[in-house]
Amino acid sequence: MIRTLLTLVTLVTFALPASAQQLSLNEVSKYLNGITSATGTFTQINSDGTISTGEIAIKRPGKVRFDYNPPERSLVMATAGAVYILDRKLNSRPDTYPLRKTPLSIILDRTVDLSRAGMVVGHGFDGTATTVTAQDPDNPEYGTIQLKFTGAPVELRQWIITDGNGSQTTVILGGLEKTNVPNSRFSIDAELAKLKP
């Protein structure tokens, strides 16, 4: 009887999922550095409360592409050290900003090192997910990016970018799939060529 009881307790113990734990900054850095080329879907909650959806492609270092679903049809692309915001409906030249002046540059850097002094300004755990809030330690006025990860296996689930003016944009990822994204996907010239003359 006691042996049977012990066997049942052992089986139940091993059947339960391992309790989630806070990921270390080294684990998070290693995971981000492991994302070299990936695609997925996203849902974006804009600062005015509106919601957008679309597809994302990442190629580190320095490249990301957000293709927004209709009715928006917008494109946001980081490539060659710049961020381009293209509204295809307006058929005009894109707005352009230096990538290094956006918090997104932190995760697109060639080597992500969250242990760098002054980079992480928040590191927490809610029982399910680990959050890491990071900034450019040399230019905190550029804003922050709060990254949310789940463990076992480690996965980036969302980020919240707070810009220098305090406006927030949340991106919820539908899951990143590692795949070889060609460099041609990050050509702003190719996108401009598709616009009507």
XYZ file of N, CA and C in Angstrom:
591
model
N 0.829 -1.204 0.000
C 0.000 0.000 0.000
C 0.872 1.267 0.000
N 1.846 1.269 0.927
C 2.736 2.440 1.007
C 3.549 2.547 -0.281
N 4.009 1.393 -0.804
C 4.786 1.403 -2.045
C 3.950 1.957 -3.199
N 2.683 1.536 -3.281
C 1.785 2.024 -4.318
C 1.584 3.528 -4.199
N 1.408 4.002 -2.970
C 1.218 5.434 -2.706
C 2.455 6.223 -3.146
N 3.632 5.708 -2.800
C 4.878 6.382 -3.190
C 5.037 6.420 -4.715
N 4.656 5.311 -5.370
C 4.725 5.255 -6.827
C 3.806 6.295 -7.457
N 2.594 6.433 -6.930
C 1.635 7.425 -7.439
C 2.155 8.846 -7.244
N 2.710 9.127 -6.051
C 3.260 10.461 -5.764
C 4.396 10.771 -6.733
N 5.247 9.764 -6.969
C 6.371 9.946 -7.897
C 5.868 10.231 -9.309
N 4.877 9.465 -9.776
C 4.322 9.664 -11.116
C 3.704 11.054 -11.261
N 2.935 11.476 -10.258
C 2.302 12.796 -10.302
C 3.353 13.892 -10.299
N 4.391 13.706 -9.493
C 5.456 14.710 -9.420
C 6.130 14.895 -10.778
N 6.422 13.764 -11.458
C 7.096 13.863 -12.752
C 6.152 14.311 -13.862
N 4.853 14.135 -13.661
C 3.884 14.539 -14.677
C 3.652 16.041 -14.663
N 3.892 16.675 -13.505
C 3.668 18.118 -13.409
C 4.749 18.860 -14.178
N 4.404 19.994 -14.807
C 5.427 20.760 -15.518
C 6.409 21.378 -14.533
N 7.644 21.520 -14.978
C 8.640 22.168 -14.120
C 8.210 23.601 -13.854
N 8.381 24.034 -12.631
C 7.941 25.388 -12.297
C 8.779 26.396 -13.077
N 8.102 27.386 -13.621
C 8.786 28.394 -14.423
C 9.690 29.233 -13.529
N 10.794 29.649 -14.086
C 11.740 30.466 -13.332
C 12.150 31.671 -14.165
N 12.607 32.696 -13.444
C 13.075 33.894 -14.138
C 14.324 33.568 -14.942
N 14.326 34.013 -16.191
C 15.489 33.819 -17.049
C 16.558 34.833 -16.688
N 17.804 34.405 -16.727
C 18.910 35.321 -16.450
C 19.167 36.206 -17.663
N 19.882 37.301 -17.466
C 20.219 38.188 -18.583
C 21.116 37.470 -19.591
N 21.959 36.557 -19.104
C 22.808 35.785 -20.016
C 21.975 34.861 -20.890
N 20.949 34.220 -20.298
C 20.075 33.332 -21.077
C 19.328 34.116 -22.153
N 18.838 35.304 -21.782
C 18.094 36.133 -22.730
C 19.020 36.623 -23.844
N 20.217 37.067 -23.481
C 21.184 37.530 -24.487
C 21.534 36.406 -25.453
N 21.761 35.204 -24.915
C 22.104 34.045 -25.749
C 20.967 33.737 -26.715
N 19.733 33.790 -26.227
C 18.576 33.525 -27.092
C 18.505 34.555 -28.228
N 18.615 35.841 -27.882
C 18.513 36.890 -28.902
C 19.643 36.772 -29.929
N 20.843 36.442 -29.469
C 21.965 36.275 -30.394
C 21.768 35.066 -31.305
N 20.925 34.122 -30.868
C 20.637 32.940 -31.676
C 19.626 33.191 -32.779
N 18.945 34.335 -32.713
C 17.995 34.682 -33.776
C 18.773 35.380 -34.884
N 19.093 34.646 -35.910
C 19.829 35.253 -37.024
C 18.899 35.563 -38.196
N 17.871 34.725 -38.392
C 16.937 34.922 -39.493
C 15.631 34.220 -39.140
N 14.533 34.975 -39.111
C 13.259 34.390 -38.678
C 12.077 35.177 -39.237
N 10.945 34.516 -39.313
C 9.701 35.164 -39.733
C 8.588 34.780 -38.769
N 7.504 35.551 -38.820
C 6.355 35.256 -37.975
C 5.242 36.259 -38.220
N 4.226 36.198 -37.389
C 3.122 37.159 -37.444
C 3.160 38.019 -36.200
N 2.510 39.174 -36.276
C 2.476 40.045 -35.104
C 1.143 40.775 -35.018
N 0.826 41.169 -33.804
C -0.285 42.080 -33.526
C 0.310 43.282 -32.822
N -0.015 44.465 -33.303
C 0.547 45.697 -32.750
C -0.548 46.541 -32.126
N -0.304 46.953 -30.894
C -1.210 47.881 -30.213
C -0.530 49.242 -30.243
N -1.120 50.169 -30.986
C -0.515 51.481 -31.173
C -0.779 52.399 -29.989
N -0.045 53.503 -29.926
C -0.154 54.412 -28.787
C -1.546 55.021 -28.649
N -2.304 55.076 -29.756
C -3.660 55.636 -29.691
C -4.717 54.561 -29.409
N -4.260 53.318 -29.152
C -5.189 52.240 -28.821
C -5.654 51.427 -30.009
N -5.337 51.858 -31.229
C -5.731 51.089 -32.413
C -4.859 49.829 -32.523
N -5.369 48.846 -33.243
C -4.676 47.565 -33.378
C -4.373 47.289 -34.845
N -3.164 46.847 -35.103
C -2.728 46.472 -36.452
C -2.197 45.051 -36.400
N -2.232 44.369 -37.546
C -1.660 43.021 -37.636
C -0.793 42.939 -38.885
N 0.044 41.913 -38.934
C 0.882 41.762 -40.114
C 1.895 40.659 -39.954
N 2.902 40.709 -40.823
C 3.973 39.713 -40.827
C 5.303 40.397 -40.557
N 6.161 39.688 -39.832
C 7.470 40.229 -39.487
C 8.562 39.319 -40.033
N 9.642 39.930 -40.481
C 10.843 39.195 -40.893
C 12.032 39.860 -40.209
N 12.882 39.045 -39.603
C 14.059 39.555 -38.899
C 15.299 38.900 -39.486
N 16.322 39.705 -39.707
C 17.622 39.174 -40.090
C 18.675 39.989 -39.363
N 19.252 39.394 -38.363
C 20.263 40.090 -37.585
C 21.643 39.853 -38.191
N 22.502 40.894 -38.102
C 22.270 42.173 -37.445
C 21.577 43.204 -38.344
N 20.816 44.056 -37.684
C 20.352 45.288 -38.301
C 19.162 45.290 -39.213
N 18.482 44.137 -39.395
C 17.382 44.145 -40.355
C 16.097 43.614 -39.736
N 14.994 44.328 -39.965
C 13.664 43.852 -39.596
C 12.671 44.461 -40.572
N 11.603 43.729 -40.821
C 10.585 44.194 -41.767
C 9.207 43.884 -41.192
N 8.357 44.909 -41.117
C 6.969 44.753 -40.682
C 6.065 45.059 -41.870
N 5.385 44.039 -42.367
C 4.399 44.222 -43.435
C 3.015 44.223 -42.796
N 2.316 45.347 -42.892
C 1.005 45.479 -42.248
C -0.108 45.018 -43.186
N -1.052 44.296 -42.610
C -2.191 43.789 -43.376
C -3.127 44.920 -43.783
N -3.917 44.725 -44.850
C -4.948 45.700 -45.205
C -5.908 45.886 -44.035
N -6.509 47.062 -43.887
C -6.507 48.149 -44.871
C -5.274 49.049 -44.840
N -4.343 48.811 -43.907
C -3.207 49.731 -43.775
C -2.218 49.655 -44.929
N -1.708 48.445 -45.209
C -0.737 48.239 -46.281
C 0.566 49.015 -46.077
N 0.860 49.359 -44.832
C 2.102 50.078 -44.546
C 3.279 49.110 -44.471
N 4.462 49.665 -44.556
C 5.688 48.896 -44.411
C 6.628 49.685 -43.506
N 7.154 48.999 -42.494
C 8.214 49.569 -41.664
C 9.404 48.635 -41.804
N 10.536 49.203 -42.198
C 11.713 48.385 -42.460
C 12.954 49.032 -41.861
N 13.765 48.218 -41.183
C 15.079 48.665 -40.741
C 16.112 47.941 -41.580
N 16.978 48.711 -42.200
C 18.048 48.151 -43.017
C 19.103 49.233 -43.243
N 20.342 48.819 -43.395
C 21.450 49.743 -43.681
C 21.512 50.906 -42.687
N 21.216 50.614 -41.412
C 21.346 51.625 -40.367
C 20.219 52.634 -40.280
N 19.145 52.414 -41.044
C 18.030 53.361 -41.035
C 16.704 52.620 -40.885
N 15.702 53.329 -40.367
C 14.337 52.815 -40.296
C 13.503 53.596 -41.301
N 12.803 52.875 -42.175
C 11.950 53.483 -43.190
C 10.491 53.180 -42.868
N 9.658 54.208 -42.891
C 8.217 54.045 -42.675
C 7.525 54.460 -43.965
N 6.966 53.457 -44.646
C 6.393 53.683 -45.971
C 4.890 53.421 -45.945
N 4.112 54.444 -46.284
C 2.666 54.289 -46.426
C 2.379 54.100 -47.907
N 2.123 52.856 -48.308
C 1.948 52.556 -49.732
C 0.721 53.256 -50.315
N -0.262 53.540 -49.474
C -1.478 54.201 -49.976
C -1.197 55.632 -50.415
N -0.237 56.279 -49.772
C 0.090 57.668 -50.115
C 1.006 57.757 -51.327
N 1.683 56.616 -51.636
C 2.536 56.593 -52.825
C 3.649 57.643 -52.769
N 4.175 57.874 -51.568
C 5.182 58.925 -51.415
C 6.467 58.349 -50.823
N 7.471 59.176 -50.747
C 8.748 58.763 -50.177
C 8.559 58.409 -48.704
N 9.339 57.451 -48.194
C 9.180 57.062 -46.792
C 9.787 58.069 -45.826
N 9.230 58.102 -44.603
C 9.891 58.813 -43.508
C 11.084 57.967 -43.097
N 12.200 58.603 -42.753
C 13.425 57.877 -42.444
C 14.023 58.377 -41.136
N 14.484 57.405 -40.306
C 15.104 57.720 -39.025
C 16.336 56.836 -38.838
N 17.358 57.324 -38.121
C 18.509 56.460 -37.826
C 18.093 55.309 -36.902
N 18.465 54.079 -37.245
C 18.121 52.923 -36.424
C 18.689 53.051 -35.018
N 19.906 53.598 -34.905
C 20.551 53.686 -33.599
C 19.791 54.580 -32.619
N 18.872 55.400 -33.154
C 18.093 56.285 -32.277
C 16.764 55.662 -31.853
N 16.576 54.378 -32.152
C 15.367 53.678 -31.731
C 15.750 52.524 -30.805
N 14.918 52.226 -29.797
C 15.235 51.112 -28.886
C 15.298 49.755 -29.575
N 14.689 49.633 -30.759
C 14.726 48.368 -31.493
C 16.160 47.982 -31.867
N 17.036 48.980 -31.949
C 18.435 48.712 -32.318
C 19.115 47.802 -31.299
N 18.615 47.785 -30.060
C 19.239 46.970 -29.005
C 19.181 45.487 -29.357
N 18.023 45.018 -29.865
C 17.913 43.589 -30.181
C 18.373 43.261 -31.597
N 18.579 44.294 -32.420
C 19.070 44.060 -33.781
C 20.582 44.210 -33.878
N 21.216 44.546 -32.762
C 22.664 44.737 -32.744
C 23.378 43.439 -33.123
N 24.595 43.561 -33.604
C 25.367 42.377 -34.001
C 25.533 41.419 -32.831
N 25.834 41.968 -31.672
C 25.962 41.158 -30.460
C 25.131 41.796 -29.363
N 24.134 41.072 -28.870
C 23.306 41.559 -27.769
C 23.991 41.168 -26.469
N 24.282 42.172 -25.632
C 24.897 41.925 -24.331
C 24.141 42.736 -23.283
N 23.131 42.094 -22.692
C 22.281 42.800 -21.732
C 22.961 43.010 -20.383
N 24.164 42.416 -20.219
C 24.891 42.630 -18.970
C 25.709 43.920 -19.004
N 25.715 44.579 -20.150
C 26.462 45.838 -20.290
C 25.956 46.871 -19.282
N 26.845 47.561 -18.647
C 26.489 48.512 -17.592
C 25.495 49.551 -18.088
N 24.414 49.721 -17.345
C 23.429 50.753 -17.650
C 22.428 50.388 -18.723
N 22.545 49.192 -19.328
C 21.626 48.841 -20.400
C 20.274 48.371 -19.868
N 20.283 47.504 -18.869
C 19.032 46.973 -18.324
C 18.571 47.834 -17.157
N 17.351 48.342 -17.279
C 16.788 49.197 -16.220
C 15.622 48.509 -15.509
N 15.313 47.282 -15.926
C 14.265 46.506 -15.278
C 14.394 45.045 -15.648
N 14.220 44.151 -14.654
C 14.353 42.703 -14.889
C 13.425 42.025 -13.887
N 12.314 41.464 -14.379
C 11.333 40.899 -13.468
C 10.738 39.600 -13.967
N 9.863 39.028 -13.127
C 9.237 37.743 -13.421
C 7.861 37.735 -12.775
N 6.828 37.376 -13.556
C 5.456 37.408 -13.031
C 4.897 36.025 -12.720
N 5.778 35.024 -12.688
C 5.331 33.666 -12.455
C 5.197 32.869 -13.737
N 5.115 33.564 -14.852
C 4.986 32.919 -16.163
C 6.047 33.398 -17.138
N 6.266 34.700 -17.161
C 7.167 35.301 -18.147
C 8.210 36.194 -17.479
N 9.373 36.240 -18.112
C 10.457 37.130 -17.684
C 10.391 38.402 -18.517
N 10.472 39.543 -17.875
C 10.519 40.811 -18.611
C 11.875 41.475 -18.384
N 12.414 42.029 -19.451
C 13.672 42.763 -19.391
C 13.449 44.101 -20.076
N 13.702 45.178 -19.353
C 13.580 46.518 -19.932
C 14.974 47.067 -20.164
N 15.258 47.439 -21.429
C 16.606 47.863 -21.787
C 16.578 49.217 -22.488
N 17.727 49.873 -22.437
C 17.899 51.164 -23.100
C 19.331 51.261 -23.592
N 19.575 52.212 -24.461
C 20.942 52.514 -24.878
C 21.583 53.265 -23.713
N 22.571 52.671 -23.028
C 23.130 53.339 -21.851
C 23.799 54.672 -22.163
N 24.229 54.839 -23.402
C 24.865 56.103 -23.791
C 23.843 57.166 -24.184
N 22.626 56.725 -24.547
C 21.587 57.650 -25.008
C 20.217 57.244 -24.462
N 20.012 57.331 -23.151
C 18.730 56.924 -22.576
C 17.546 57.733 -23.091
N 17.813 58.889 -23.654
C 16.735 59.735 -24.180
C 16.062 59.126 -25.413
N 16.675 58.082 -26.006
C 16.069 57.426 -27.165
C 14.888 56.544 -26.777
N 14.732 56.264 -25.481
C 13.606 55.454 -25.026
C 14.032 54.068 -24.573
N 13.037 53.211 -24.301
C 13.308 51.862 -23.802
C 12.544 50.820 -24.615
N 12.991 49.583 -24.481
C 12.270 48.445 -25.028
C 12.105 47.427 -23.907
N 10.866 47.048 -23.641
C 10.593 46.021 -22.640
C 10.278 44.717 -23.373
N 11.094 43.714 -23.131
C 10.977 42.427 -23.802
C 10.348 41.414 -22.856
N 9.430 40.602 -23.376
C 8.790 39.572 -22.558
C 9.108 38.205 -23.135
N 9.622 37.306 -22.275
C 10.043 35.975 -22.685
C 9.359 34.906 -21.842
N 9.032 33.792 -22.475
C 8.653 32.598 -21.736
C 9.817 31.619 -21.829
N 9.845 30.637 -20.922
C 10.966 29.701 -20.878
C 10.568 28.310 -21.323
N 11.582 27.448 -21.410
C 11.432 26.003 -21.672
C 10.594 25.662 -22.896
N 10.988 25.971 -24.111
C 12.213 26.686 -24.482
C 12.006 28.202 -24.408
N 13.116 28.925 -24.381
C 13.036 30.390 -24.320
C 12.440 30.913 -25.614
N 11.424 31.794 -25.482
C 10.811 32.407 -26.661
C 10.466 33.861 -26.372
N 10.755 34.715 -27.332
C 10.352 36.117 -27.252
C 8.887 36.209 -27.629
N 8.060 36.739 -26.709
C 6.619 36.795 -26.923
C 6.113 38.183 -27.301
N 6.724 39.210 -26.746
C 6.279 40.569 -27.087
C 7.336 41.582 -26.676
N 7.182 42.791 -27.221
C 7.972 43.908 -26.714
C 7.113 45.154 -26.683
N 7.495 46.057 -25.807
C 6.850 47.362 -25.698
C 7.934 48.410 -25.856
N 7.802 49.219 -26.891
C 8.758 50.307 -27.098
C 8.153 51.592 -26.556
N 8.899 52.247 -25.678
C 8.523 53.566 -25.176
C 9.520 54.553 -25.764
N 9.028 55.450 -26.610
C 9.961 56.369 -27.269
C 10.323 57.526 -26.341
N 11.167 58.403 -26.838
C 11.651 59.509 -26.032
C 10.567 60.456 -25.569
N 9.398 60.427 -26.234
C 8.275 61.280 -25.839
C 7.302 60.582 -24.893
N 7.589 59.311 -24.583
C 6.714 58.571 -23.672
C 5.613 57.780 -24.359
N 5.523 57.847 -25.693
C 4.505 57.076 -26.418
C 4.909 55.607 -26.448
N 3.911 54.719 -26.284
C 4.190 53.287 -26.246
C 3.573 52.550 -27.424
N 4.317 51.604 -27.955
C 3.835 50.705 -29.006
C 4.141 49.280 -28.565
N 3.112 48.434 -28.530
C 3.273 47.043 -28.110
C 3.199 46.134 -29.331
N 4.145 45.221 -29.443
C 4.146 44.223 -30.511
C 4.077 42.844 -29.863
N 3.012 42.101 -30.169
C 2.822 40.744 -29.656
C 3.123 39.783 -30.797
N 4.071 38.899 -30.572
C 4.505 37.982 -31.625
C 3.682 36.702 -31.613
N 3.347 36.221 -32.805
C 2.608 34.973 -32.929
C 3.529 33.768 -32.943
N 4.803 33.983 -32.689
C 5.790 32.903 -32.726
C 6.756 33.131 -33.863
N 8.042 33.095 -33.563
C 9.068 33.283 -34.592
C 9.554 31.924 -35.081
N 9.600 31.771 -36.397
C 10.096 30.541 -36.996
C 11.426 30.834 -37.672
N 12.461 30.106 -37.248
C 13.774 30.316 -37.851
C 13.758 29.831 -39.296
N 14.082 30.725 -40.197
C 14.102 30.409 -41.621
C 15.058 31.374 -42.310
N 15.554 31.011 -43.462
C 16.518 31.852 -44.161
C 15.791 32.936 -44.957
N 15.819 34.165 -44.453
C 15.178 35.289 -45.138
C 16.223 35.948 -46.045
N 15.958 36.039 -47.351
C 16.953 36.639 -48.254
C 17.128 38.133 -47.999
N 18.329 38.625 -48.240
C 18.616 40.053 -48.050
C 17.733 40.934 -48.928
N 17.279 40.393 -50.056
C 16.442 41.180 -50.966
C 15.129 41.619 -50.317
N 14.708 40.932 -49.253
C 13.475 41.307 -48.539
C 13.645 42.621 -47.798
N 14.886 43.072 -47.666
C 15.152 44.283 -46.903
C 15.682 45.404 -47.792
N 15.274 45.384 -49.051
C 15.685 46.430 -49.986
C 14.595 47.489 -50.078
N 14.871 48.666 -49.551
C 13.883 49.749 -49.625
C 13.742 50.232 -51.070
N 14.821 50.164 -51.841
C 14.749 50.586 -53.243
C 13.767 49.708 -54.023
N 13.783 48.408 -53.741
C 12.866 47.495 -54.427
C 11.421 47.825 -54.079
N 11.169 48.220 -52.836
C 9.815 48.578 -52.425
C 9.363 49.881 -53.074
N 10.267 50.827 -53.164
C 9.929 52.101 -53.803
C 9.644 51.915 -55.296
N 10.350 50.962 -55.904
C 10.153 50.704 -57.340
C 8.764 50.135 -57.617
N 8.157 49.522 -56.606
C 6.809 48.948 -56.784
C 5.713 50.001 -56.736
N 6.026 51.189 -56.244
C 5.015 52.241 -56.157
C 4.655 52.756 -57.533
N 3.438 53.220 -57.672
C 3.010 53.766 -58.960
C 3.737 55.071 -59.229
N 4.118 55.328 -60.495
C 4.852 56.567 -60.827
C 3.947 57.787 -60.671
